[in-house]
Coordinates of N, CA and C in Angstrom, one line a residue:
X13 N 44.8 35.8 56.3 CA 44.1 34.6 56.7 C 43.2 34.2 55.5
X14 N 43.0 32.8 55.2 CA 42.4 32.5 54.2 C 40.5 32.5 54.6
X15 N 39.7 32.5 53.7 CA 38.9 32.5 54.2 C 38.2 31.1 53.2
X16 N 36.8 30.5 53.3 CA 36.3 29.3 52.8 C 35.3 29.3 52.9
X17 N 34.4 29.2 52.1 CA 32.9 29.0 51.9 C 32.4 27.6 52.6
X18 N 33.3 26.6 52.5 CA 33.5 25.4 53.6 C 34.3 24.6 54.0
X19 N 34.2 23.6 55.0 CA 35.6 23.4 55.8 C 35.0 21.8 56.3
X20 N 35.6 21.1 55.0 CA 35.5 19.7 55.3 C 36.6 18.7 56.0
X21 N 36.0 18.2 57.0 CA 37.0 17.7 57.9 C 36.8 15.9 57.7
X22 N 38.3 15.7 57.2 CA 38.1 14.7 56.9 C 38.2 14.2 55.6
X23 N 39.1 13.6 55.3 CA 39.5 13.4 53.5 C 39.4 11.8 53.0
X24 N 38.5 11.4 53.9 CA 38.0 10.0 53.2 C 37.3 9.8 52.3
X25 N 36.7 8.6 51.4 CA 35.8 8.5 50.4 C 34.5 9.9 50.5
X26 N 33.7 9.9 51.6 CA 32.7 10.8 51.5 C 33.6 12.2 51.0
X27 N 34.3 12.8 52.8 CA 35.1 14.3 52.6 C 35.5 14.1 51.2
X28 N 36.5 12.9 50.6 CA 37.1 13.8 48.8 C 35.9 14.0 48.3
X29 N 34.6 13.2 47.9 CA 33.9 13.4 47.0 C 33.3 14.9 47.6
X30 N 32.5 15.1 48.7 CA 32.1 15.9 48.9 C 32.4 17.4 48.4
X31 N 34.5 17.3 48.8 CA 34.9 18.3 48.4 C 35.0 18.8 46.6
X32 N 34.9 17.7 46.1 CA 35.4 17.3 44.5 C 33.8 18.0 44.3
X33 N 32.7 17.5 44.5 CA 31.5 18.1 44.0 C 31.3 19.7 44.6
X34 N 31.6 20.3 45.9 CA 31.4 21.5 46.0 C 32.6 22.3 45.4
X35 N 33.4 22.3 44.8 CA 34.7 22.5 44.0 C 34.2 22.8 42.8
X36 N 33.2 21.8 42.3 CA 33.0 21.9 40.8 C 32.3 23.6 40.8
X37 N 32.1 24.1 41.7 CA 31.2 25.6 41.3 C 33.1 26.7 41.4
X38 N 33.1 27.4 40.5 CA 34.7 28.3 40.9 C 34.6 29.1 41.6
X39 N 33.4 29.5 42.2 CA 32.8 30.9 42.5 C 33.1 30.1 44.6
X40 N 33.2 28.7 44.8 CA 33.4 28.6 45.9 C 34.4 27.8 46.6
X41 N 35.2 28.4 47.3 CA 36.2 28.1 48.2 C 36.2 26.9 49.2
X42 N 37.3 25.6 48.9 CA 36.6 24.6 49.6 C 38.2 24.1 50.7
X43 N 38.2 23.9 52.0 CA 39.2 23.7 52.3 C 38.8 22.1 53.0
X44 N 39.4 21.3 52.6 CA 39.4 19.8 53.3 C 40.9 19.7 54.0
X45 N 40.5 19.0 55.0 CA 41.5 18.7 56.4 C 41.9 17.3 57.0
X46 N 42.5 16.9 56.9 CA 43.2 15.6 56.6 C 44.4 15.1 57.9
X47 N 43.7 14.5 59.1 CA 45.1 14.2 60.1 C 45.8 13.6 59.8
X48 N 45.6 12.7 58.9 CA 46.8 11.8 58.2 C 47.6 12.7 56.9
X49 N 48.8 11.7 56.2 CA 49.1 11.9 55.3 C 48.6 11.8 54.1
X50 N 49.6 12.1 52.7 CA 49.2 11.1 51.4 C 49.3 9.8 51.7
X51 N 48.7 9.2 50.7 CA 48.2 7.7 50.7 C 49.5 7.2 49.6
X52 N 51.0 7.2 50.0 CA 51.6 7.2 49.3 C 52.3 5.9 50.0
X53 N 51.9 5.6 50.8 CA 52.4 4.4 51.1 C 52.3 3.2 50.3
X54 N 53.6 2.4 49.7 CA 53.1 1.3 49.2 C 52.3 0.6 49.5
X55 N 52.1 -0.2 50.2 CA 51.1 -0.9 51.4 C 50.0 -0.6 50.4
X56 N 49.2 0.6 50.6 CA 48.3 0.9 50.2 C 48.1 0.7 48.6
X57 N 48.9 0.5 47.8 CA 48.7 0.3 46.7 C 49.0 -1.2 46.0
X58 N 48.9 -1.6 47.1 CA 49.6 -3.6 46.9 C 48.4 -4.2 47.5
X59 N 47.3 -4.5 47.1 CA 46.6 -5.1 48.0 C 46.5 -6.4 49.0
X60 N 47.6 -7.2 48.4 CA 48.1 -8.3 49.5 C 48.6 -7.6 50.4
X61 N 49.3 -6.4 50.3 CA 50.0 -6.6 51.7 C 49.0 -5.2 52.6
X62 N 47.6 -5.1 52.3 CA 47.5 -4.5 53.1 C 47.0 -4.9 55.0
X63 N 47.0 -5.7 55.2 CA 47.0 -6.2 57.3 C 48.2 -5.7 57.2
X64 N 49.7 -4.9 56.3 CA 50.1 -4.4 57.0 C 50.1 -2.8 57.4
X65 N 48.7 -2.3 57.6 CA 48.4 -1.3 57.4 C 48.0 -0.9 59.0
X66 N 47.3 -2.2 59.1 CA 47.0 -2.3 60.2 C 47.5 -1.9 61.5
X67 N 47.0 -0.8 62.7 CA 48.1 -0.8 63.7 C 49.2 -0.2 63.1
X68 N 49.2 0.3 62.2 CA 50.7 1.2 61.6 C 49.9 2.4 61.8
X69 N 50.7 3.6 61.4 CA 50.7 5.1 61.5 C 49.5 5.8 60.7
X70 N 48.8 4.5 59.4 CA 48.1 5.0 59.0 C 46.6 4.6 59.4
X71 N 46.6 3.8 60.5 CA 45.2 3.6 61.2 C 45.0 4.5 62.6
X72 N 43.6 4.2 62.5 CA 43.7 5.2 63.6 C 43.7 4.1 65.1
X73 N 43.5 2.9 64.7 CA 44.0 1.7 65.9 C 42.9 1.5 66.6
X74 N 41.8 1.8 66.6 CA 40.2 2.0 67.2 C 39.9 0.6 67.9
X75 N 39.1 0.5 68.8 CA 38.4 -0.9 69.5 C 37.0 -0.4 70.0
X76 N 35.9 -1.5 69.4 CA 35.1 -1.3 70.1 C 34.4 -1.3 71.5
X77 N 33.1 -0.9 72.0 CA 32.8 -0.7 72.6 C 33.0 -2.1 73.3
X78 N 32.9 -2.9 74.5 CA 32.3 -4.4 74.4 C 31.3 -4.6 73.8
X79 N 31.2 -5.5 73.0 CA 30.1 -6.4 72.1 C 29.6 -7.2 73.6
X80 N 28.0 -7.1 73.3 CA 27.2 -8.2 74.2 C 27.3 -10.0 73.5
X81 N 27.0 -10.0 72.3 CA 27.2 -10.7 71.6 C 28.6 -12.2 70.8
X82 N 29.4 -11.2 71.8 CA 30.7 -11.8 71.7 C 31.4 -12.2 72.8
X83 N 30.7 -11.8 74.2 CA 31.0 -12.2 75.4 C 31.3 -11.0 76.1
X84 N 30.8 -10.1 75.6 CA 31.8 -8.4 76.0 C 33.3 -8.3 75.5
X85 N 33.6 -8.7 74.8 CA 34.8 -8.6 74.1 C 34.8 -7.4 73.6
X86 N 35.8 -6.8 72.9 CA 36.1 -5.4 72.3 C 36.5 -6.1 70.6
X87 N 36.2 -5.7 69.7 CA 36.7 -6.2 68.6 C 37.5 -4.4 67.9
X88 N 38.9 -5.6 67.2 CA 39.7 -3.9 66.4 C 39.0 -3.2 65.7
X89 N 38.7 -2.4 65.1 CA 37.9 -1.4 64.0 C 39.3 -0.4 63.5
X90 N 39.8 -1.1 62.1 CA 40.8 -0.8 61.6 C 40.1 0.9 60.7
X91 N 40.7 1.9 60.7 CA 40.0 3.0 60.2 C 41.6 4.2 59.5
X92 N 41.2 4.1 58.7 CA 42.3 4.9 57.9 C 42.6 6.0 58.4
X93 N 44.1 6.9 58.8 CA 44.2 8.1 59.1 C 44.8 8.3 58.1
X94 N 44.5 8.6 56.9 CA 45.4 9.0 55.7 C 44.6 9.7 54.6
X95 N 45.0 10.0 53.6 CA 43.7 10.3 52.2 C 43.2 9.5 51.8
X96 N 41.8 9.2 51.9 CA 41.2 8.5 51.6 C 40.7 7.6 52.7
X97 N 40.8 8.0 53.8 CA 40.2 7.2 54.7 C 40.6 5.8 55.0
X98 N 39.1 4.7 55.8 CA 39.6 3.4 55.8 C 39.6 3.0 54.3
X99 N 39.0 3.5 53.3 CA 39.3 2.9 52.0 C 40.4 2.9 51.6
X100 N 41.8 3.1 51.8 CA 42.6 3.7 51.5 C 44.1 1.9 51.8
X101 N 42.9 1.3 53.1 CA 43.6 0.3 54.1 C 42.9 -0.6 53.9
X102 N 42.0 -0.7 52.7 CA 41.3 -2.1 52.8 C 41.3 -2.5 51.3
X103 N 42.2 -2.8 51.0 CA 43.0 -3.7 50.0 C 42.8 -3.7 48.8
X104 N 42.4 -2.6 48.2 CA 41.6 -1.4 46.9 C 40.1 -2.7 46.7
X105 N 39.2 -2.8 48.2 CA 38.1 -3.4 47.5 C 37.0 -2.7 47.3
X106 N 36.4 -2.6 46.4 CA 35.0 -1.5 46.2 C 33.8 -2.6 46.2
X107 N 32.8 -2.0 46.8 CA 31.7 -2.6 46.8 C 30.7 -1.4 46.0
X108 N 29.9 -1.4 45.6 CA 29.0 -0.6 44.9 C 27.6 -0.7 46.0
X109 N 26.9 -1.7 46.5 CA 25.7 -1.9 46.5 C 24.3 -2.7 45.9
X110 N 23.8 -2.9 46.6 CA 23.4 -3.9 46.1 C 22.1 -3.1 44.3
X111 N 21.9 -3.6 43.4 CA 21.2 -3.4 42.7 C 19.6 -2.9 43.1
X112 N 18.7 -2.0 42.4 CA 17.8 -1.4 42.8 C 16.7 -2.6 42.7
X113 N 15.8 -2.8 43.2 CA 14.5 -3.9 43.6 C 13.2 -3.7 43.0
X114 N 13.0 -2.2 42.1 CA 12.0 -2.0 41.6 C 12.0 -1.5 39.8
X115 N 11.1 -1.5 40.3 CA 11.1 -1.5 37.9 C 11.3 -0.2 37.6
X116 N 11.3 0.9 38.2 CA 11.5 2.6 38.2 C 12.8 2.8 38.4
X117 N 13.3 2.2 39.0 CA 15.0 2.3 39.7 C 15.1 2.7 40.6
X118 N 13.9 3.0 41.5 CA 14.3 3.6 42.7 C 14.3 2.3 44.0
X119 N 15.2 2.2 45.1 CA 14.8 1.5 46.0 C 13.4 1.8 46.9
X120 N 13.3 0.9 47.4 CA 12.1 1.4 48.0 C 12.9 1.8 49.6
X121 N 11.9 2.9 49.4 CA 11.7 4.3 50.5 C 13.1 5.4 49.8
X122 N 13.4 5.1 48.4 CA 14.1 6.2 48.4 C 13.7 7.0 46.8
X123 N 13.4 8.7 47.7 CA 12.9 9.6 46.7 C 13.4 9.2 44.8
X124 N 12.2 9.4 44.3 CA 12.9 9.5 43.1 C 13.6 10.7 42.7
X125 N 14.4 10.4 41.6 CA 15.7 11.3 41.5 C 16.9 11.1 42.2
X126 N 17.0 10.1 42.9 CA 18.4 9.8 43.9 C 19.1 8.6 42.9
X127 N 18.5 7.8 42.5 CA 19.4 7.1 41.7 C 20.5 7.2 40.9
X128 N 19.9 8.4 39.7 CA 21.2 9.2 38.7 C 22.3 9.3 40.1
X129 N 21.7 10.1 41.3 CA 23.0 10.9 41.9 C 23.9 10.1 42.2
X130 N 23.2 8.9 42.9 CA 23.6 7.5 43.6 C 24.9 6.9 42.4
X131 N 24.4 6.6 41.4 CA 25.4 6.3 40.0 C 26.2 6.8 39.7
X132 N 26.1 8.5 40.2 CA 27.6 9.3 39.6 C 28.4 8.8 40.5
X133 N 28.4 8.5 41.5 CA 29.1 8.5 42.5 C 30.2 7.4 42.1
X134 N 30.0 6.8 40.9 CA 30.9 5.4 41.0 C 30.6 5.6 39.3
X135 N 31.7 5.1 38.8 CA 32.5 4.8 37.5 C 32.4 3.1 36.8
X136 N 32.1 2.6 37.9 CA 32.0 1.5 37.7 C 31.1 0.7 36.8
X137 N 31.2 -0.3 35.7 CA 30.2 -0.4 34.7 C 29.7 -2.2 35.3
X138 N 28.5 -2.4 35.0 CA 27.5 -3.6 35.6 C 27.9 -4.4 34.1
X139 N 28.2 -5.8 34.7 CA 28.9 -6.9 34.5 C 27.9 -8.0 34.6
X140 N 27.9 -9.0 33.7 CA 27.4 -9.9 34.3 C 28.0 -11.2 34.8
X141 N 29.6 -10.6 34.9 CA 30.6 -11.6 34.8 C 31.2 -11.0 35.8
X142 N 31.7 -12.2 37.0 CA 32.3 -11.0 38.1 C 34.0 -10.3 37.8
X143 N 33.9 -9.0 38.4 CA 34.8 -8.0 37.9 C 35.7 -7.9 38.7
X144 N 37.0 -7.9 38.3 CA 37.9 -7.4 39.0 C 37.8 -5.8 38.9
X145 N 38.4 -5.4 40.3 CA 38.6 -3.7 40.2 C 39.5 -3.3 40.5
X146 N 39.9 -2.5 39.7 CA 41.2 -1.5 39.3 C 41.6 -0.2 40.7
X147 N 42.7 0.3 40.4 CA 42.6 0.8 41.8 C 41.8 2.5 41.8
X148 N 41.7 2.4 40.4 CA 40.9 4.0 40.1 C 39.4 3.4 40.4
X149 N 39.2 2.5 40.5 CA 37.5 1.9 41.1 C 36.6 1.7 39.6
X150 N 37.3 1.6 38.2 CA 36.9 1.0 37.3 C 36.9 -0.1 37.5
X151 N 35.7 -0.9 36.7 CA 35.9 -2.5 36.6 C 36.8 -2.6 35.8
X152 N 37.4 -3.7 35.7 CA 38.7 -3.9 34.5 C 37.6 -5.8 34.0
X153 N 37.2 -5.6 33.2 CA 36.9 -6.6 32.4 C 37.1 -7.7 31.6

């Protein structure tokens, strides 16, 4: 039996990074768990055609609760069962966030020293021209 220093459930945007940064030490054992497949679906890598993702094998097909707001209606909540989560189903769009509001870099109410970490997280370089994104989550220029 194998054994694992940790047991990440869940191979979406967070679980890979998560596992990819606890990985980086050799000394520890990381096992990530995945109910879906590879993300090898074409679909997934065409971004027009991803609504066909939708309701197929790689969502998890979810509805909400009733919304008050909508009359009690249920709205779909399309959610990826695959690698990489719902990112995987939503048509390679990346958002980063919005830009920091103070002259330190930090947002406000968040500790300093989170920003560097916040940045590694994304590869992505600031534009003053809007960017298209590549499917590795580089801006392409």
């Amino acid at each position: 039996m194998s054994m694992y220093d940790y047991v990440i459930v869940g191979a979406g945007s967070a679980g890979c990074v998560l596992a990819a940064r606890l990985s980086e030490d050799p000394d520890v054992r990381v096992a990530l768990i995945e109910a879906g497949g590879p993300d090898t679906a074409q679909e997934i890598h065409v971004p027009a055609a991803f609504p066909q993702l939708f309701k197929s094998e790689l969502d998890w097909d979810l509805d909400s609760d009733p919304e008050p707001g909508i009359g009690g209606r249920r709205t779909y909540l399309p959610r990826g069962k695959v690698f990489g989560g719902s990112s995987s189903i939503n048509a390679v769009i990346y958002i980063r966030g919005i830009a920091p509001t103070t002259t330190d870099g930090r947002r406000p109410g968040r500790p300093a020293g989170v920003t560097p970490t916040y940045s590694r997280t994304s590869d992505a370089r600031r534009t003053t021209s809007a960017a298209r994104t590549s499917t590795t989550g580089s801006a392409d220029h």
